Amino acid sequence: MKIRKAVIPAAGLGTRFLPATKSIPKEMIPIIDKPMIQYIVEECVGAGIEDIILITARGKDSIADHFDHSFEVEETLRRKKNEELLEMTERVSKMANIICVRQKNPMGLGHAVLTARQVVGDEPFAVLLGDDLIVSEVPCIKQCIDVFDERETSVIGVMKVPKKDVSKYGIVGGKKINEKLMKVSEMIEKPSPENAPSQLACPGRYVLTPEIFELIAETKPGRGGEIQLTDALARLAVQDGLYAYLFDGRRYDTGDKLGYIEATVAFALKRPDLAEGVRKILAEYMN
Ligand code: UTP
């Protein structure tokens, strides 16, 4: 069954980016000149997904506005015959069908996904977290969808992390099928290095069957008093099956300050209009 819908949870408080996130949604903070959330929506569009369900919250309407027309800006650019910028601005408002659902209280990632239940309905869907930018030739979520199409079972994208870092992620354990694929039998949220079943971490790319909704609904608040998606995924693995796919690509943790700076530098160094200037600036600071 074709994956037509993606859920992007963006209702968190973004406390790691305070005070910026007092009034600016974390997802609207740009990497250079593009809000983080746009990279995620582009990843969906690159995977052929056009219906994007944004889970937002009070004070986060600017995320939906970003994907709408900006009348004044577009009119001014048209009048000034700035075709290039006009085309770029209009492209953003046309790139996908944006559907907003409010999570009224930030009760955790699992709870955020559950708020999309009515809109997703009874079909498999993708979930992408806006904190993680993944740069790859084939969009990361497309790689997961390809595995889903082949196995007809839920899939999560994973990456290998150093043992000392396992406590920052949801970690999977299970039976290795081949170098890239594991049949998951357990999943633990932020385990200690001694308790981690592997070094395979899930940075936020999922293709899930709708059975996950009932499992989330039954999930009691876990770590931090939040309803964790990981707890429901651990049950999905046992009940319906779940694969972990070691995706190709480089991941940037833009929800973290250092990860954000790394992404900014890396993206700038790839831009022909900026690379040389940025290299000069970096060299100056390194001396
Ligand atoms: P995070 O825990 O990384 O995001 O959740 P956060 O809570 O916004 O950030 P910090 O930790 O306080 O700095 C991962 C993703 O899940 C969403 C967040 O918006 C983020 O994209 N989320 C989290 C929700 O949509 N609702 C929640 O209740 C919690």
PDB file of C-alpha atoms and ligand atoms in Angstrom:
ATOM      1  CA  MET A   1       0.000   0.000   0.000  1.00  0.00           C
ATOM      2  CA  LYS A   2       1.412   3.377  -0.980  1.00  0.00           C
ATOM      3  CA  ILE A   3       2.553   5.620   1.871  1.00  0.00           C
ATOM      4  CA  ARG A   4       0.587   8.810   1.249  1.00  0.00           C
ATOM      5  CA  LYS A   5       0.753  10.536   4.608  1.00  0.00           C
ATOM      6  CA  ALA A   6       3.505  11.701   6.918  1.00  0.00           C
ATOM      7  CA  VAL A   7       3.155  12.864  10.496  1.00  0.00           C
ATOM      8  CA  ILE A   8       5.650  15.450  11.713  1.00  0.00           C
ATOM      9  CA  PRO A   9       5.410  16.017  15.474  1.00  0.00           C
ATOM     10  CA  ALA A  10       6.312  19.633  16.150  1.00  0.00           C
ATOM     11  CA  ALA A  11       4.466  20.385  19.370  1.00  0.00           C
ATOM     12  CA  GLY A  12       7.371  20.098  21.812  1.00  0.00           C
ATOM     13  CA  LEU A  13       8.502  23.034  23.911  1.00  0.00           C
ATOM     14  CA  GLY A  14      12.057  23.108  22.571  1.00  0.00           C
ATOM     15  CA  THR A  15      13.504  23.878  25.998  1.00  0.00           C
ATOM     16  CA  ARG A  16      17.067  23.261  24.823  1.00  0.00           C
ATOM     17  CA  PHE A  17      16.770  26.336  22.626  1.00  0.00           C
ATOM     18  CA  LEU A  18      15.411  28.736  25.228  1.00  0.00           C
ATOM     19  CA  PRO A  19      15.168  31.703  25.226  1.00  0.00           C
ATOM     20  CA  ALA A  20      14.769  31.631  21.391  1.00  0.00           C
ATOM     21  CA  THR A  21      11.856  29.190  21.707  1.00  0.00           C
ATOM     22  CA  LYS A  22       9.866  31.439  24.059  1.00  0.00           C
ATOM     23  CA  SER A  23       8.091  32.839  21.012  1.00  0.00           C
ATOM     24  CA  ILE A  24       9.686  31.137  17.980  1.00  0.00           C
ATOM     25  CA  PRO A  25       8.877  27.479  17.353  1.00  0.00           C
ATOM     26  CA  LYS A  26      12.100  25.467  17.410  1.00  0.00           C
ATOM     27  CA  GLU A  27      11.118  24.026  14.031  1.00  0.00           C
ATOM     28  CA  MET A  28      11.201  27.528  12.514  1.00  0.00           C
ATOM     29  CA  ILE A  29      14.807  28.186  13.510  1.00  0.00           C
ATOM     30  CA  PRO A  30      16.718  28.226  10.226  1.00  0.00           C
ATOM     31  CA  ILE A  31      19.756  26.296   9.141  1.00  0.00           C
ATOM     32  CA  ILE A  32      21.241  29.242   7.209  1.00  0.00           C
ATOM     33  CA  ASP A  33      18.108  30.578   5.471  1.00  0.00           C
ATOM     34  CA  LYS A  34      15.661  27.679   5.558  1.00  0.00           C
ATOM     35  CA  PRO A  35      13.617  26.691   8.636  1.00  0.00           C
ATOM     36  CA  MET A  36      14.461  23.222   9.923  1.00  0.00           C
ATOM     37  CA  ILE A  37      10.909  22.019   9.283  1.00  0.00           C
ATOM     38  CA  GLN A  38      11.199  22.784   5.571  1.00  0.00           C
ATOM     39  CA  TYR A  39      14.077  20.319   5.211  1.00  0.00           C
ATOM     40  CA  ILE A  40      11.817  17.662   6.760  1.00  0.00           C
ATOM     41  CA  VAL A  41       8.864  18.474   4.508  1.00  0.00           C
ATOM     42  CA  GLU A  42      11.221  18.362   1.503  1.00  0.00           C
ATOM     43  CA  GLU A  43      12.369  14.910   2.597  1.00  0.00           C
ATOM     44  CA  CYS A  44       8.715  13.776   2.548  1.00  0.00           C
ATOM     45  CA  VAL A  45       8.077  15.329  -0.850  1.00  0.00           C
ATOM     46  CA  GLY A  46      11.263  13.659  -2.157  1.00  0.00           C
ATOM     47  CA  ALA A  47       9.740  10.355  -1.052  1.00  0.00           C
ATOM     48  CA  GLY A  48       6.506  11.017  -2.933  1.00  0.00           C
ATOM     49  CA  ILE A  49       4.437  11.976   0.140  1.00  0.00           C
ATOM     50  CA  GLU A  50       2.137  14.942  -0.363  1.00  0.00           C
ATOM     51  CA  ASP A  51      -0.139  14.925   2.693  1.00  0.00           C
ATOM     52  CA  ILE A  52       1.809  16.232   5.663  1.00  0.00           C
ATOM     53  CA  ILE A  53       0.163  16.165   9.066  1.00  0.00           C
ATOM     54  CA  LEU A  54       1.890  18.674  11.312  1.00  0.00           C
ATOM     55  CA  ILE A  55       1.349  18.213  15.025  1.00  0.00           C
ATOM     56  CA  THR A  56       1.572  21.706  16.439  1.00  0.00           C
ATOM     57  CA  ALA A  57       0.682  23.568  19.598  1.00  0.00           C
ATOM     58  CA  ARG A  58      -0.285  26.977  20.921  1.00  0.00           C
ATOM     59  CA  GLY A  59       2.084  29.671  19.696  1.00  0.00           C
ATOM     60  CA  LYS A  60       3.306  27.586  16.762  1.00  0.00           C
ATOM     61  CA  ASP A  61       1.026  28.838  13.980  1.00  0.00           C
ATOM     62  CA  SER A  62       4.000  30.327  12.137  1.00  0.00           C
ATOM     63  CA  ILE A  63       4.911  26.767  11.046  1.00  0.00           C
ATOM     64  CA  ALA A  64       1.673  26.461   9.053  1.00  0.00           C
ATOM     65  CA  ASP A  65       2.052  30.069   7.824  1.00  0.00           C
ATOM     66  CA  HIS A  66       5.441  29.176   6.378  1.00  0.00           C
ATOM     67  CA  PHE A  67       3.790  26.701   3.993  1.00  0.00           C
ATOM     68  CA  ASP A  68       1.018  29.133   2.986  1.00  0.00           C
ATOM     69  CA  HIS A  69       1.202  32.005   0.505  1.00  0.00           C
ATOM     70  CA  SER A  70       2.892  35.134   1.773  1.00  0.00           C
ATOM     71  CA  PHE A  71       0.846  37.683  -0.130  1.00  0.00           C
ATOM     72  CA  GLU A  72       2.874  40.831   0.618  1.00  0.00           C
ATOM     73  CA  VAL A  73       6.230  39.173  -0.053  1.00  0.00           C
ATOM     74  CA  GLU A  74       5.053  37.516  -3.278  1.00  0.00           C
ATOM     75  CA  GLU A  75       3.358  40.682  -4.583  1.00  0.00           C
ATOM     76  CA  THR A  76       6.437  42.786  -3.877  1.00  0.00           C
ATOM     77  CA  LEU A  77       8.759  40.289  -5.565  1.00  0.00           C
ATOM     78  CA  ARG A  78       6.402  40.146  -8.556  1.00  0.00           C
ATOM     79  CA  ARG A  79       6.340  43.932  -8.824  1.00  0.00           C
ATOM     80  CA  LYS A  80      10.129  44.083  -8.624  1.00  0.00           C
ATOM     81  CA  LYS A  81      10.361  41.279 -11.192  1.00  0.00           C
ATOM     82  CA  ASN A  82      12.578  39.244  -8.894  1.00  0.00           C
ATOM     83  CA  GLU A  83      11.609  35.974 -10.574  1.00  0.00           C
ATOM     84  CA  GLU A  84      14.160  33.832  -8.810  1.00  0.00           C
ATOM     85  CA  LEU A  85      13.080  34.709  -5.258  1.00  0.00           C
ATOM     86  CA  LEU A  86       9.410  34.711  -6.268  1.00  0.00           C
ATOM     87  CA  GLU A  87       9.685  31.200  -7.670  1.00  0.00           C
ATOM     88  CA  MET A  88      11.471  30.022  -4.531  1.00  0.00           C
ATOM     89  CA  THR A  89       8.893  31.579  -2.204  1.00  0.00           C
ATOM     90  CA  GLU A  90       5.919  30.262  -4.164  1.00  0.00           C
ATOM     91  CA  ARG A  91       7.435  26.797  -4.333  1.00  0.00           C
ATOM     92  CA  VAL A  92       7.348  26.570  -0.515  1.00  0.00           C
ATOM     93  CA  SER A  93       3.629  27.327  -0.394  1.00  0.00           C
ATOM     94  CA  LYS A  94       2.861  24.752  -3.073  1.00  0.00           C
ATOM     95  CA  MET A  95       5.133  21.914  -2.027  1.00  0.00           C
ATOM     96  CA  ALA A  96       2.622  19.832  -0.027  1.00  0.00           C
ATOM     97  CA  ASN A  97      -0.846  19.630   1.492  1.00  0.00           C
ATOM     98  CA  ILE A  98      -0.330  20.739   5.060  1.00  0.00           C
ATOM     99  CA  ILE A  99      -2.828  19.530   7.637  1.00  0.00           C
ATOM    100  CA  CYS A 100      -2.426  20.872  11.173  1.00  0.00           C
ATOM    101  CA  VAL A 101      -3.542  19.032  14.275  1.00  0.00           C
ATOM    102  CA  ARG A 102      -3.106  20.495  17.734  1.00  0.00           C
ATOM    103  CA  GLN A 103      -1.586  18.577  20.600  1.00  0.00           C
ATOM    104  CA  LYS A 104      -3.107  20.504  23.469  1.00  0.00           C
ATOM    105  CA  ASN A 105      -0.482  19.489  26.013  1.00  0.00           C
ATOM    106  CA  PRO A 106       3.052  18.275  25.316  1.00  0.00           C
ATOM    107  CA  MET A 107       2.498  14.806  26.754  1.00  0.00           C
ATOM    108  CA  GLY A 108       5.233  13.104  24.802  1.00  0.00           C
ATOM    109  CA  LEU A 109       6.092  11.923  21.312  1.00  0.00           C
ATOM    110  CA  GLY A 110       3.750   8.899  21.481  1.00  0.00           C
ATOM    111  CA  HIS A 111       0.879  11.164  22.467  1.00  0.00           C
ATOM    112  CA  ALA A 112       1.761  13.584  19.639  1.00  0.00           C
ATOM    113  CA  VAL A 113       1.572  10.761  17.060  1.00  0.00           C
ATOM    114  CA  LEU A 114      -1.737   9.591  18.542  1.00  0.00           C
ATOM    115  CA  THR A 115      -3.309  13.004  17.927  1.00  0.00           C
ATOM    116  CA  ALA A 116      -2.976  12.294  14.179  1.00  0.00           C
ATOM    117  CA  ARG A 117      -5.080   9.124  14.398  1.00  0.00           C
ATOM    118  CA  GLN A 118      -8.304  10.507  12.867  1.00  0.00           C
ATOM    119  CA  VAL A 119      -6.472  12.174  10.009  1.00  0.00           C
ATOM    120  CA  VAL A 120      -4.264   9.190   9.176  1.00  0.00           C
ATOM    121  CA  GLY A 121      -7.125   6.669   9.383  1.00  0.00           C
ATOM    122  CA  ASP A 122      -6.569   3.020   8.623  1.00  0.00           C
ATOM    123  CA  GLU A 123      -3.460   3.124   6.457  1.00  0.00           C
ATOM    124  CA  PRO A 124       0.297   2.905   6.962  1.00  0.00           C
ATOM    125  CA  PHE A 125       2.055   6.230   7.375  1.00  0.00           C
ATOM    126  CA  ALA A 126       5.458   7.825   7.909  1.00  0.00           C
ATOM    127  CA  VAL A 127       6.660   9.700  10.986  1.00  0.00           C
ATOM    128  CA  LEU A 128       9.596  12.132  10.842  1.00  0.00           C
ATOM    129  CA  LEU A 129      11.034  14.094  13.728  1.00  0.00           C
ATOM    130  CA  GLY A 130      11.991  17.651  12.961  1.00  0.00           C
ATOM    131  CA  ASP A 131      14.990  17.568  15.280  1.00  0.00           C
ATOM    132  CA  ASP A 132      16.954  15.332  12.985  1.00  0.00           C
ATOM    133  CA  LEU A 133      18.178  16.342   9.581  1.00  0.00           C
ATOM    134  CA  ILE A 134      19.426  13.449   7.505  1.00  0.00           C
ATOM    135  CA  VAL A 135      21.421  14.176   4.388  1.00  0.00           C
ATOM    136  CA  SER A 136      21.408  11.306   1.916  1.00  0.00           C
ATOM    137  CA  GLU A 137      21.243  10.638  -1.786  1.00  0.00           C
ATOM    138  CA  VAL A 138      17.900   8.839  -1.464  1.00  0.00           C
ATOM    139  CA  PRO A 139      15.747  10.588   1.179  1.00  0.00           C
ATOM    140  CA  CYS A 140      16.003   8.631   4.438  1.00  0.00           C
ATOM    141  CA  ILE A 141      12.248   8.160   4.724  1.00  0.00           C
ATOM    142  CA  LYS A 142      12.162   6.834   1.135  1.00  0.00           C
ATOM    143  CA  GLN A 143      14.774   4.221   2.086  1.00  0.00           C
ATOM    144  CA  CYS A 144      12.493   3.132   4.970  1.00  0.00           C
ATOM    145  CA  ILE A 145       9.426   3.109   2.695  1.00  0.00           C
ATOM    146  CA  ASP A 146      11.241   0.835   0.223  1.00  0.00           C
ATOM    147  CA  VAL A 147      11.873  -1.676   3.019  1.00  0.00           C
ATOM    148  CA  PHE A 148       8.244  -1.353   4.154  1.00  0.00           C
ATOM    149  CA  ASP A 149       7.041  -2.074   0.599  1.00  0.00           C
ATOM    150  CA  GLU A 150       9.215  -5.177   0.454  1.00  0.00           C
ATOM    151  CA  ARG A 151       8.363  -6.555   3.931  1.00  0.00           C
ATOM    152  CA  GLU A 152       4.853  -5.127   4.457  1.00  0.00           C
ATOM    153  CA  THR A 153       5.787  -4.619   8.094  1.00  0.00           C
ATOM    154  CA  SER A 154       6.592  -1.471  10.092  1.00  0.00           C
ATOM    155  CA  VAL A 155      10.135  -0.128   9.709  1.00  0.00           C
ATOM    156  CA  ILE A 156      12.294   2.271  11.710  1.00  0.00           C
ATOM    157  CA  GLY A 157      15.427   3.903  10.374  1.00  0.00           C
ATOM    158  CA  VAL A 158      18.457   3.326  12.600  1.00  0.00           C
ATOM    159  CA  MET A 159      22.090   4.424  12.754  1.00  0.00           C
ATOM    160  CA  LYS A 160      25.053   3.040  14.672  1.00  0.00           C
ATOM    161  CA  VAL A 161      26.137   5.199  17.631  1.00  0.00           C
ATOM    162  CA  PRO A 162      29.115   4.891  20.010  1.00  0.00           C
ATOM    163  CA  LYS A 163      28.318   2.811  23.106  1.00  0.00           C
ATOM    164  CA  LYS A 164      28.740   5.836  25.372  1.00  0.00           C
ATOM    165  CA  ASP A 165      25.914   7.641  23.505  1.00  0.00           C
ATOM    166  CA  VAL A 166      23.202   4.956  23.651  1.00  0.00           C
ATOM    167  CA  SER A 167      21.536   6.686  26.617  1.00  0.00           C
ATOM    168  CA  LYS A 168      20.500   9.564  24.319  1.00  0.00           C
ATOM    169  CA  TYR A 169      18.305   7.423  22.045  1.00  0.00           C
ATOM    170  CA  GLY A 170      15.701   4.707  21.623  1.00  0.00           C
ATOM    171  CA  ILE A 171      17.824   1.586  21.046  1.00  0.00           C
ATOM    172  CA  VAL A 172      16.684  -1.566  19.209  1.00  0.00           C
ATOM    173  CA  GLY A 173      17.617  -5.184  19.769  1.00  0.00           C
ATOM    174  CA  GLY A 174      16.744  -8.290  17.772  1.00  0.00           C
ATOM    175  CA  LYS A 175      17.834 -10.722  15.079  1.00  0.00           C
ATOM    176  CA  LYS A 176      20.162  -9.558  12.323  1.00  0.00           C
ATOM    177  CA  ILE A 177      18.747 -10.454   8.875  1.00  0.00           C
ATOM    178  CA  ASN A 178      21.610  -8.947   6.883  1.00  0.00           C
ATOM    179  CA  GLU A 179      24.130  -6.092   7.155  1.00  0.00           C
ATOM    180  CA  LYS A 180      21.366  -3.481   6.827  1.00  0.00           C
ATOM    181  CA  LEU A 181      18.315  -5.121   8.357  1.00  0.00           C
ATOM    182  CA  MET A 182      17.287  -6.363  11.793  1.00  0.00           C
ATOM    183  CA  LYS A 183      14.029  -7.984  12.931  1.00  0.00           C
ATOM    184  CA  VAL A 184      13.339  -6.068  16.117  1.00  0.00           C
ATOM    185  CA  SER A 185      12.336  -7.928  19.255  1.00  0.00           C
ATOM    186  CA  GLU A 186      12.937  -5.197  21.818  1.00  0.00           C
ATOM    187  CA  MET A 187      13.288  -1.463  22.013  1.00  0.00           C
ATOM    188  CA  ILE A 188      14.439   0.543  25.009  1.00  0.00           C
ATOM    189  CA  GLU A 189      14.233   4.302  25.445  1.00  0.00           C
ATOM    190  CA  LYS A 190      17.535   5.836  26.583  1.00  0.00           C
ATOM    191  CA  PRO A 191      19.132   2.721  28.118  1.00  0.00           C
ATOM    192  CA  SER A 192      22.379   2.806  30.083  1.00  0.00           C
ATOM    193  CA  PRO A 193      25.345   1.414  28.077  1.00  0.00           C
ATOM    194  CA  GLU A 194      25.185  -1.824  30.163  1.00  0.00           C
ATOM    195  CA  ASN A 195      21.483  -2.356  29.393  1.00  0.00           C
ATOM    196  CA  ALA A 196      21.531  -1.424  25.717  1.00  0.00           C
ATOM    197  CA  PRO A 197      20.588  -4.352  23.455  1.00  0.00           C
ATOM    198  CA  SER A 198      22.713  -2.925  20.597  1.00  0.00           C
ATOM    199  CA  GLN A 199      24.286   0.303  19.371  1.00  0.00           C
ATOM    200  CA  LEU A 200      21.533   0.858  16.810  1.00  0.00           C
ATOM    201  CA  ALA A 201      19.686   4.061  17.572  1.00  0.00           C
ATOM    202  CA  CYS A 202      16.543   5.508  16.098  1.00  0.00           C
ATOM    203  CA  PRO A 203      16.978   9.203  15.308  1.00  0.00           C
ATOM    204  CA  GLY A 204      13.383   9.746  14.171  1.00  0.00           C
ATOM    205  CA  ARG A 205      12.334   8.099  10.918  1.00  0.00           C
ATOM    206  CA  TYR A 206       9.487   5.561  11.017  1.00  0.00           C
ATOM    207  CA  VAL A 207       7.040   3.875   8.646  1.00  0.00           C
ATOM    208  CA  LEU A 208       4.240   2.446  10.756  1.00  0.00           C
ATOM    209  CA  THR A 209       1.094   0.402  10.316  1.00  0.00           C
ATOM    210  CA  PRO A 210      -2.063   1.922  11.866  1.00  0.00           C
ATOM    211  CA  GLU A 211      -2.002  -0.764  14.594  1.00  0.00           C
ATOM    212  CA  ILE A 212       0.436   1.533  16.401  1.00  0.00           C
ATOM    213  CA  PHE A 213      -2.402   3.891  17.378  1.00  0.00           C
ATOM    214  CA  GLU A 214      -4.189   1.386  19.617  1.00  0.00           C
ATOM    215  CA  LEU A 215      -0.873   0.449  21.194  1.00  0.00           C
ATOM    216  CA  ILE A 216      -0.077   4.090  21.962  1.00  0.00           C
ATOM    217  CA  ALA A 217      -3.578   4.573  23.371  1.00  0.00           C
ATOM    218  CA  GLU A 218      -2.868   1.713  25.781  1.00  0.00           C
ATOM    219  CA  THR A 219       0.583   3.011  26.731  1.00  0.00           C
ATOM    220  CA  LYS A 220       0.913   4.418  30.241  1.00  0.00           C
ATOM    221  CA  PRO A 221       3.151   7.457  30.787  1.00  0.00           C
ATOM    222  CA  GLY A 222       6.754   6.239  31.024  1.00  0.00           C
ATOM    223  CA  ARG A 223      10.084   8.026  31.350  1.00  0.00           C
ATOM    224  CA  GLY A 224       9.607  11.692  32.281  1.00  0.00           C
ATOM    225  CA  GLY A 225       5.837  11.229  32.732  1.00  0.00           C
ATOM    226  CA  GLU A 226       5.455  11.288  28.931  1.00  0.00           C
ATOM    227  CA  ILE A 227       3.720   8.795  26.651  1.00  0.00           C
ATOM    228  CA  GLN A 228       6.688   7.360  24.809  1.00  0.00           C
ATOM    229  CA  LEU A 229       6.470   6.181  21.209  1.00  0.00           C
ATOM    230  CA  THR A 230       9.274   3.731  21.996  1.00  0.00           C
ATOM    231  CA  ASP A 231       7.104   1.831  24.512  1.00  0.00           C
ATOM    232  CA  ALA A 232       4.357   1.353  21.912  1.00  0.00           C
ATOM    233  CA  LEU A 233       6.951   0.365  19.261  1.00  0.00           C
ATOM    234  CA  ALA A 234       8.345  -2.314  21.582  1.00  0.00           C
ATOM    235  CA  ARG A 235       4.846  -3.846  21.736  1.00  0.00           C
ATOM    236  CA  LEU A 236       4.312  -3.409  17.981  1.00  0.00           C
ATOM    237  CA  ALA A 237       7.528  -5.398  17.403  1.00  0.00           C
ATOM    238  CA  VAL A 238       6.134  -8.348  19.360  1.00  0.00           C
ATOM    239  CA  GLN A 239       2.549  -8.122  18.114  1.00  0.00           C
ATOM    240  CA  ASP A 240       2.869  -7.250  14.409  1.00  0.00           C
ATOM    241  CA  GLY A 241       6.590  -7.237  13.670  1.00  0.00           C
ATOM    242  CA  LEU A 242       9.030  -4.384  13.210  1.00  0.00           C
ATOM    243  CA  TYR A 243      12.218  -4.045  11.171  1.00  0.00           C
ATOM    244  CA  ALA A 244      15.136  -1.724  11.846  1.00  0.00           C
ATOM    245  CA  TYR A 245      16.902  -0.513   8.719  1.00  0.00           C
ATOM    246  CA  LEU A 246      20.424   0.880   8.831  1.00  0.00           C
ATOM    247  CA  PHE A 247      19.908   3.839   6.525  1.00  0.00           C
ATOM    248  CA  ASP A 248      22.530   5.460   4.292  1.00  0.00           C
ATOM    249  CA  GLY A 249      23.115   9.088   5.126  1.00  0.00           C
ATOM    250  CA  ARG A 250      24.547  11.559   7.578  1.00  0.00           C
ATOM    251  CA  ARG A 251      22.401  12.686  10.466  1.00  0.00           C
ATOM    252  CA  TYR A 252      22.576  16.040  12.232  1.00  0.00           C
ATOM    253  CA  ASP A 253      20.968  16.408  15.651  1.00  0.00           C
ATOM    254  CA  THR A 254      19.655  19.919  15.212  1.00  0.00           C
ATOM    255  CA  GLY A 255      17.647  19.750  18.460  1.00  0.00           C
ATOM    256  CA  ASP A 256      20.969  20.052  20.271  1.00  0.00           C
ATOM    257  CA  LYS A 257      23.054  23.245  20.221  1.00  0.00           C
ATOM    258  CA  LEU A 258      26.307  21.661  19.050  1.00  0.00           C
ATOM    259  CA  GLY A 259      24.486  19.528  16.480  1.00  0.00           C
ATOM    260  CA  TYR A 260      22.765  22.664  15.243  1.00  0.00           C
ATOM    261  CA  ILE A 261      26.073  24.487  14.828  1.00  0.00           C
ATOM    262  CA  GLU A 262      27.568  21.454  13.064  1.00  0.00           C
ATOM    263  CA  ALA A 263      24.638  21.329  10.639  1.00  0.00           C
ATOM    264  CA  THR A 264      24.923  25.059   9.924  1.00  0.00           C
ATOM    265  CA  VAL A 265      28.642  24.798   9.134  1.00  0.00           C
ATOM    266  CA  ALA A 266      28.243  21.599   7.093  1.00  0.00           C
ATOM    267  CA  PHE A 267      25.339  22.973   5.047  1.00  0.00           C
ATOM    268  CA  ALA A 268      27.130  26.289   4.471  1.00  0.00           C
ATOM    269  CA  LEU A 269      30.254  24.478   3.241  1.00  0.00           C
ATOM    270  CA  LYS A 270      28.095  22.688   0.646  1.00  0.00           C
ATOM    271  CA  ARG A 271      26.589  25.906  -0.704  1.00  0.00           C
ATOM    272  CA  PRO A 272      28.444  27.351  -3.706  1.00  0.00           C
ATOM    273  CA  ASP A 273      27.427  30.896  -2.704  1.00  0.00           C
ATOM    274  CA  LEU A 274      28.796  30.533   0.837  1.00  0.00           C
ATOM    275  CA  ALA A 275      31.456  27.825   0.944  1.00  0.00           C
ATOM    276  CA  GLU A 276      34.489  29.990   0.196  1.00  0.00           C
ATOM    277  CA  GLY A 277      33.507  32.761   2.595  1.00  0.00           C
ATOM    278  CA  VAL A 278      32.731  30.317   5.390  1.00  0.00           C
ATOM    279  CA  ARG A 279      36.027  28.507   4.898  1.00  0.00           C
ATOM    280  CA  LYS A 280      37.865  31.835   5.267  1.00  0.00           C
ATOM    281  CA  ILE A 281      35.963  32.700   8.443  1.00  0.00           C
ATOM    282  CA  LEU A 282      36.613  29.264   9.952  1.00  0.00           C
ATOM    283  CA  ALA A 283      40.322  29.483   9.102  1.00  0.00           C
ATOM    284  CA  GLU A 284      40.504  32.878  10.837  1.00  0.00           C
ATOM    285  CA  TYR A 285      38.977  31.464  14.018  1.00  0.00           C
ATOM    286  CA  MET A 286      41.163  28.379  13.981  1.00  0.00           C
ATOM    287  CA  ASN A 287      44.395  30.417  13.997  1.00  0.00           C
TER     288      ASN A 287
HETATM  289  P1  UTP B   1      12.124  16.472  21.796  1.00  0.00           P
HETATM  290  O1  UTP B   1      11.994  16.096  23.206  1.00  0.00           O
HETATM  291  O2  UTP B   1      13.439  16.333  21.134  1.00  0.00           O
HETATM  292  O3  UTP B   1      11.662  17.967  21.541  1.00  0.00           O
HETATM  293  O4  UTP B   1      11.012  15.706  20.960  1.00  0.00           O
HETATM  294  P2  UTP B   1      11.273  19.118  22.491  1.00  0.00           P
HETATM  295  O5  UTP B   1      10.547  18.627  23.681  1.00  0.00           O
HETATM  296  O6  UTP B   1      10.572  20.137  21.657  1.00  0.00           O
HETATM  297  O7  UTP B   1      12.710  19.729  22.822  1.00  0.00           O
HETATM  298  P3  UTP B   1      13.511  19.923  24.173  1.00  0.00           P
HETATM  299  O8  UTP B   1      14.040  18.571  24.518  1.00  0.00           O
HETATM  300  O9  UTP B   1      12.564  20.503  25.170  1.00  0.00           O
HETATM  301  O10 UTP B   1      14.582  20.898  23.771  1.00  0.00           O
HETATM  302  C1  UTP B   1      11.220  15.216  19.633  1.00  0.00           C
HETATM  303  C2  UTP B   1      10.146  15.720  18.698  1.00  0.00           C
HETATM  304  O11 UTP B   1       8.847  15.390  19.181  1.00  0.00           O
HETATM  305  C3  UTP B   1       8.035  16.538  19.261  1.00  0.00           C
HETATM  306  C4  UTP B   1       8.980  17.737  19.326  1.00  0.00           C
HETATM  307  O12 UTP B   1       8.384  18.884  18.763  1.00  0.00           O
HETATM  308  C5  UTP B   1      10.183  17.247  18.523  1.00  0.00           C
HETATM  309  O13 UTP B   1      10.043  17.518  17.143  1.00  0.00           O
HETATM  310  N1  UTP B   1       7.157  16.444  20.452  1.00  0.00           N
HETATM  311  C6  UTP B   1       7.688  16.102  21.643  1.00  0.00           C
HETATM  312  C7  UTP B   1       5.814  16.690  20.320  1.00  0.00           C
HETATM  313  O14 UTP B   1       5.306  16.997  19.216  1.00  0.00           O
HETATM  314  N2  UTP B   1       5.026  16.598  21.431  1.00  0.00           N
HETATM  315  C8  UTP B   1       5.512  16.263  22.651  1.00  0.00           C
HETATM  316  O15 UTP B   1       4.731  16.189  23.624  1.00  0.00           O
HETATM  317  C9  UTP B   1       6.889  16.015  22.755  1.00  0.00           C
END
